[in-house]
Amino acid sequence: MVVCSVLRRTILAAARNDRVKGLVARAPVSRSVVARFVAGEEADDAVRAARELEQDGLTVTLDRLGEDVLDAGQATDTVKAYCELLHRLSAEGLTAGGRCEVSVKLTAVGQAIDEALAVDGARTICEAARDAGTTVTLDMEDHTTTDSTLGILRQLREDFPSTGAVLQSYLRRTEGDCRDLAHAGSRVRLCKGAYKEPETVAFQTATEVDRSYVRCMKVLFAGEGYPMLATHDPRLIAVAEQLGAGRASDSWEFQMLYGIRPNEQRRLVQEGRTVRVYVPYGDEWYGYLMRRLAERPANLAFFARALVTRS
Ligand code: FDA
């Protein structure tokens, strides 16, 4: 516990230090870590990654890195960048039938400044996605944002019913949220959850989180929505295959992160599954990786493991 908190403080201090940032960003090992988990810094890199993944039979969701924005101008720039990206993807024929969509963090478009700003920004991105023939999924951030994010989701779905939700099985409330969202037309990504959360709201052990994930999957599969199972966990993938066996193969999908278990992603495609790869891009990768590592030291093991295996 003490080691974790010292590690967290050290990583967060390093994340804020420009000299450390320069050293990390230039180190050859960082370049390989970033290249493995992030498509690149520019929209061109995102488009290239999407094209390559689609050629391998995978579908894609693109995330422009950035979060916790406290400057309204920066939030507007993010919205503009998403719209331009969607336009590019459409022009390249990558969005047809929703094969390439986008994932948006509401704090990147102003949720922490003013909820109305985030709603406007998300709505503009949803319009651009609809024009491009594809969809938007709202990423889920820490538990203090859950009610606001689900409220914004409800508003967006009035005009853009295919907007996707994300629920995190580590939250005690999530089985109930799955019940609320397991209706026809509702796209729901289920993940374990990536933030450091208190015991009052979240399960703390891996076993509890996994059991909750299975309960939530059962609720989603029993409903009429479109479950999107975001996990690299072989046991949960096997349970999903069993639960999904009675459903049409195009009525649910697996999702995994760019660079994590790429061979498994392709194996599932060979078996006839839909697999969507979550591809982050942009120049905010340093803060993103460092915060994820600091928040939850288990994330360090997660990325380290992916570096030594492609399975
Ligand atoms: P976990 O990390 O618990 O690993 C379980 C097991 O999987 C391991 O024991 C091992 O067997 C296997 N495994 C994992 N990595 C491996 C590797 N590289 N090689 C071989 N085996 C490996 N979170 C969030 O809070 N909000 C969000 O919006 C999202 N969005 C999101 C989208 C997508 C598409 C994904 C895949 C994930 C997210 N997440 C997220 C992150 C998510 O909450 C979670 O932190 C990570 O996916 C890690 O959890 P896993 O379920 O993959 O298993």
Short mmCIF file of N, CA and C and ligand atoms in Angstrom, two decimals, residues 36-37 61 103-105 137-142 165-170 189-195 197 206 209-210 213 228-237 254-262 264 276-279 288 292 296 298-299 301-311, ligand 1:
data_model
loop_
_atom_site.label_atom_id
_atom_site.label_comp_id
_atom_site.label_asym_id
_atom_site.label_seq_id
_atom_site.Cartn_x
_atom_site.Cartn_y
_atom_site.Cartn_z
N ARG A 36 3.84 1.13 -29.91
CA ARG A 36 3.07 -0.10 -29.73
C ARG A 36 1.62 0.18 -29.33
N PHE A 37 1.40 1.21 -28.50
CA PHE A 37 0.06 1.43 -27.94
C PHE A 37 -0.67 2.64 -28.48
N THR A 61 -12.24 1.76 -33.36
CA THR A 61 -12.75 3.00 -32.77
C THR A 61 -11.53 3.87 -32.45
N SER A 103 -14.29 7.19 -30.38
CA SER A 103 -14.57 7.19 -28.94
C SER A 103 -14.21 8.57 -28.40
N VAL A 104 -15.09 9.11 -27.55
CA VAL A 104 -14.88 10.48 -27.05
C VAL A 104 -14.94 10.49 -25.53
N LYS A 105 -13.95 11.14 -24.90
CA LYS A 105 -14.00 11.37 -23.46
C LYS A 105 -14.66 12.73 -23.24
N THR A 137 -18.89 6.53 -29.53
CA THR A 137 -19.06 5.91 -28.20
C THR A 137 -18.47 6.86 -27.16
N LEU A 138 -19.22 7.07 -26.08
CA LEU A 138 -18.72 7.95 -25.00
C LEU A 138 -17.91 7.11 -24.02
N ASP A 139 -16.61 7.33 -23.96
CA ASP A 139 -15.79 6.63 -22.97
C ASP A 139 -16.31 6.94 -21.57
N MET A 140 -16.02 6.06 -20.61
CA MET A 140 -16.40 6.34 -19.22
C MET A 140 -15.14 6.64 -18.42
N GLU A 141 -15.20 7.73 -17.64
CA GLU A 141 -14.03 8.13 -16.85
C GLU A 141 -14.29 7.79 -15.38
N ASP A 142 -13.70 8.53 -14.43
CA ASP A 142 -13.82 8.09 -13.04
C ASP A 142 -15.25 8.25 -12.52
N ALA A 165 -22.52 3.55 -25.14
CA ALA A 165 -22.21 3.82 -23.74
C ALA A 165 -21.05 2.92 -23.31
N VAL A 166 -20.36 3.32 -22.23
CA VAL A 166 -19.37 2.42 -21.62
C VAL A 166 -19.73 2.24 -20.15
N LEU A 167 -19.73 0.99 -19.69
CA LEU A 167 -19.96 0.69 -18.28
C LEU A 167 -18.77 -0.10 -17.75
N GLN A 168 -18.46 0.12 -16.46
CA GLN A 168 -17.26 -0.49 -15.86
C GLN A 168 -17.67 -1.50 -14.78
N SER A 169 -17.24 -2.75 -14.95
CA SER A 169 -17.74 -3.79 -14.02
C SER A 169 -17.20 -3.62 -12.62
N TYR A 170 -16.13 -2.80 -12.42
CA TYR A 170 -15.65 -2.62 -11.05
C TYR A 170 -16.59 -1.76 -10.22
N ARG A 189 -20.56 -0.79 -24.34
CA ARG A 189 -19.23 -1.38 -24.13
C ARG A 189 -19.08 -1.71 -22.64
N LEU A 190 -18.75 -2.97 -22.36
CA LEU A 190 -18.50 -3.36 -20.97
C LEU A 190 -17.00 -3.58 -20.79
N CYS A 191 -16.39 -2.83 -19.84
CA CYS A 191 -14.97 -3.04 -19.53
C CYS A 191 -14.84 -3.22 -18.02
N LYS A 192 -13.64 -3.56 -17.55
CA LYS A 192 -13.46 -3.72 -16.10
C LYS A 192 -13.37 -2.36 -15.41
N GLY A 193 -12.71 -1.38 -16.06
CA GLY A 193 -12.54 -0.06 -15.45
C GLY A 193 -11.07 0.20 -15.17
N ALA A 194 -10.62 1.42 -15.46
CA ALA A 194 -9.17 1.71 -15.45
C ALA A 194 -8.74 2.71 -14.39
N TYR A 195 -9.68 3.23 -13.58
CA TYR A 195 -9.32 4.30 -12.64
C TYR A 195 -9.20 3.74 -11.22
N GLU A 197 -10.49 3.66 -7.80
CA GLU A 197 -11.78 4.04 -7.22
C GLU A 197 -11.89 3.58 -5.78
N ALA A 206 -9.68 -8.48 -7.84
CA ALA A 206 -9.84 -8.91 -9.24
C ALA A 206 -10.98 -9.91 -9.36
N VAL A 209 -14.30 -8.13 -9.35
CA VAL A 209 -14.50 -7.36 -10.60
C VAL A 209 -14.86 -8.33 -11.74
N ASP A 210 -14.17 -9.49 -11.77
CA ASP A 210 -14.45 -10.47 -12.82
C ASP A 210 -15.86 -11.06 -12.68
N TYR A 213 -18.22 -8.68 -13.88
CA TYR A 213 -18.19 -8.62 -15.35
C TYR A 213 -19.10 -9.72 -15.94
N MET A 228 -20.83 -4.85 -26.37
CA MET A 228 -19.46 -4.69 -26.91
C MET A 228 -18.53 -5.05 -25.75
N LEU A 229 -17.94 -6.25 -25.81
CA LEU A 229 -17.21 -6.78 -24.67
C LEU A 229 -15.73 -6.42 -24.79
N ALA A 230 -15.33 -5.44 -23.97
CA ALA A 230 -13.98 -4.90 -24.06
C ALA A 230 -13.11 -5.55 -23.00
N THR A 231 -12.37 -6.57 -23.37
CA THR A 231 -11.48 -7.24 -22.43
C THR A 231 -10.45 -8.06 -23.19
N HIS A 232 -9.28 -8.26 -22.54
CA HIS A 232 -8.25 -9.15 -23.11
C HIS A 232 -8.18 -10.43 -22.30
N ASP A 233 -9.09 -10.56 -21.34
CA ASP A 233 -9.04 -11.65 -20.36
C ASP A 233 -9.55 -12.95 -20.98
N PRO A 234 -8.68 -13.97 -21.13
CA PRO A 234 -9.09 -15.20 -21.82
C PRO A 234 -10.31 -15.87 -21.19
N ARG A 235 -10.41 -15.79 -19.84
CA ARG A 235 -11.55 -16.47 -19.21
C ARG A 235 -12.85 -15.75 -19.54
N LEU A 236 -12.81 -14.42 -19.53
CA LEU A 236 -14.03 -13.67 -19.85
C LEU A 236 -14.38 -13.80 -21.33
N ILE A 237 -13.35 -13.89 -22.18
CA ILE A 237 -13.61 -14.09 -23.62
C ILE A 237 -14.33 -15.43 -23.83
N PHE A 254 -16.50 -8.14 -29.79
CA PHE A 254 -15.40 -7.99 -28.84
C PHE A 254 -14.70 -6.67 -29.14
N GLN A 255 -14.04 -6.11 -28.10
CA GLN A 255 -13.20 -4.92 -28.31
C GLN A 255 -11.89 -5.12 -27.54
N MET A 256 -10.79 -4.70 -28.15
CA MET A 256 -9.49 -4.76 -27.46
C MET A 256 -8.70 -3.50 -27.80
N LEU A 257 -7.66 -3.25 -26.99
CA LEU A 257 -6.84 -2.06 -27.21
C LEU A 257 -5.77 -2.30 -28.27
N TYR A 258 -5.44 -1.23 -28.99
CA TYR A 258 -4.38 -1.26 -30.01
C TYR A 258 -3.08 -1.76 -29.36
N GLY A 259 -2.50 -2.77 -29.95
CA GLY A 259 -1.21 -3.27 -29.46
C GLY A 259 -1.30 -4.31 -28.36
N ILE A 260 -2.50 -4.57 -27.85
CA ILE A 260 -2.64 -5.58 -26.79
C ILE A 260 -3.27 -6.85 -27.39
N ARG A 261 -2.58 -7.95 -27.26
CA ARG A 261 -3.02 -9.25 -27.78
C ARG A 261 -3.44 -9.19 -29.27
N PRO A 262 -2.56 -8.64 -30.13
CA PRO A 262 -2.93 -8.52 -31.55
C PRO A 262 -3.20 -9.88 -32.21
N GLU A 264 -4.51 -12.53 -30.76
CA GLU A 264 -5.84 -12.97 -30.31
C GLU A 264 -6.93 -12.21 -31.08
N ARG A 276 -13.41 -5.10 -32.53
CA ARG A 276 -13.11 -3.69 -32.74
C ARG A 276 -11.87 -3.32 -31.93
N VAL A 277 -10.94 -2.65 -32.58
CA VAL A 277 -9.70 -2.25 -31.90
C VAL A 277 -9.79 -0.76 -31.54
N TYR A 278 -9.51 -0.47 -30.28
CA TYR A 278 -9.55 0.91 -29.77
C TYR A 278 -8.18 1.52 -30.00
N VAL A 279 -8.13 2.53 -30.87
CA VAL A 279 -6.84 3.09 -31.30
C VAL A 279 -6.68 4.53 -30.80
N TYR A 288 -1.30 10.78 -20.75
CA TYR A 288 -2.25 9.66 -20.73
C TYR A 288 -1.61 8.41 -20.12
N ARG A 292 -2.36 6.92 -16.32
CA ARG A 292 -2.90 5.56 -16.18
C ARG A 292 -2.00 4.72 -15.28
N ARG A 296 -3.19 3.49 -11.23
CA ARG A 296 -3.42 2.08 -10.92
C ARG A 296 -2.16 1.33 -11.31
N ALA A 298 -1.42 -1.53 -11.31
CA ALA A 298 -1.68 -2.75 -12.10
C ALA A 298 -1.62 -2.44 -13.59
N ASN A 299 -1.88 -1.17 -13.98
CA ASN A 299 -1.79 -0.79 -15.39
C ASN A 299 -0.36 -0.94 -15.91
N ALA A 301 1.77 -3.26 -15.02
CA ALA A 301 1.93 -4.68 -15.36
C ALA A 301 1.21 -5.00 -16.66
N PHE A 302 0.05 -4.35 -16.84
CA PHE A 302 -0.77 -4.60 -18.04
C PHE A 302 0.00 -4.20 -19.31
N PHE A 303 0.61 -2.99 -19.30
CA PHE A 303 1.35 -2.54 -20.48
C PHE A 303 2.67 -3.31 -20.61
N ALA A 304 3.32 -3.61 -19.47
CA ALA A 304 4.59 -4.33 -19.54
C ALA A 304 4.38 -5.72 -20.14
N ARG A 305 3.30 -6.38 -19.72
CA ARG A 305 3.01 -7.72 -20.23
C ARG A 305 2.80 -7.67 -21.75
N ALA A 306 2.07 -6.63 -22.20
CA ALA A 306 1.78 -6.52 -23.63
C ALA A 306 3.06 -6.32 -24.44
N LEU A 307 4.07 -5.70 -23.81
CA LEU A 307 5.32 -5.46 -24.55
C LEU A 307 6.06 -6.75 -24.84
N VAL A 308 5.89 -7.77 -23.99
CA VAL A 308 6.66 -9.00 -24.18
C VAL A 308 5.84 -10.12 -24.81
N THR A 309 4.56 -9.86 -25.08
CA THR A 309 3.79 -10.92 -25.72
C THR A 309 2.86 -10.32 -26.79
N ARG A 310 2.66 -11.06 -27.84
CA ARG A 310 1.69 -10.64 -28.87
C ARG A 310 0.48 -11.57 -28.86
N SER A 311 0.45 -12.51 -27.89
CA SER A 311 -0.61 -13.52 -27.88
C SER A 311 -1.97 -12.92 -27.59
P1 FDA B 1 -6.90 -7.53 -17.15
O1 FDA B 1 -5.96 -6.42 -17.36
O2 FDA B 1 -7.53 -7.71 -15.80
O3 FDA B 1 -6.17 -8.87 -17.57
C1 FDA B 1 -6.83 -10.11 -17.32
C2 FDA B 1 -6.10 -11.24 -18.01
O4 FDA B 1 -6.06 -11.00 -19.42
C3 FDA B 1 -4.67 -11.39 -17.59
O5 FDA B 1 -4.54 -12.06 -16.38
C4 FDA B 1 -4.13 -12.20 -18.78
O6 FDA B 1 -4.52 -13.52 -18.66
C5 FDA B 1 -4.87 -11.56 -19.95
N1 FDA B 1 -4.05 -10.52 -20.58
C6 FDA B 1 -4.14 -9.18 -20.39
N2 FDA B 1 -3.23 -8.56 -21.17
C7 FDA B 1 -2.56 -9.51 -21.82
C8 FDA B 1 -1.50 -9.48 -22.79
N3 FDA B 1 -0.98 -8.35 -23.21
N4 FDA B 1 -1.06 -10.65 -23.28
C9 FDA B 1 -1.59 -11.81 -22.88
N5 FDA B 1 -2.60 -11.89 -21.97
C10 FDA B 1 -3.08 -10.76 -21.47
N6 FDA B 1 -11.63 1.70 -19.05
C11 FDA B 1 -12.36 2.71 -18.55
O7 FDA B 1 -12.34 2.94 -17.34
N7 FDA B 1 -13.15 3.47 -19.39
C12 FDA B 1 -13.23 3.23 -20.72
O8 FDA B 1 -13.96 3.95 -21.42
C13 FDA B 1 -12.47 2.16 -21.25
N8 FDA B 1 -12.51 1.86 -22.59
C14 FDA B 1 -11.90 0.70 -23.03
C15 FDA B 1 -12.06 0.31 -24.35
C16 FDA B 1 -11.51 -0.89 -24.79
C17 FDA B 1 -11.73 -1.32 -26.19
C18 FDA B 1 -10.77 -1.71 -23.88
C19 FDA B 1 -10.21 -3.04 -24.31
C20 FDA B 1 -10.57 -1.29 -22.60
C21 FDA B 1 -11.11 -0.08 -22.16
N9 FDA B 1 -10.92 0.35 -20.86
C22 FDA B 1 -11.65 1.41 -20.37
C23 FDA B 1 -9.86 -0.28 -20.02
C24 FDA B 1 -10.39 -1.42 -19.17
O9 FDA B 1 -11.24 -0.89 -18.17
C25 FDA B 1 -9.26 -2.22 -18.49
O10 FDA B 1 -8.52 -1.37 -17.67
C26 FDA B 1 -8.32 -2.92 -19.46
O11 FDA B 1 -8.98 -3.40 -20.59
C27 FDA B 1 -7.66 -4.12 -18.77
O12 FDA B 1 -8.64 -5.07 -18.37
P2 FDA B 1 -8.83 -6.49 -19.09
O13 FDA B 1 -10.29 -6.81 -19.06
O14 FDA B 1 -8.28 -6.45 -20.44
O15 FDA B 1 -8.12 -7.54 -18.19
#
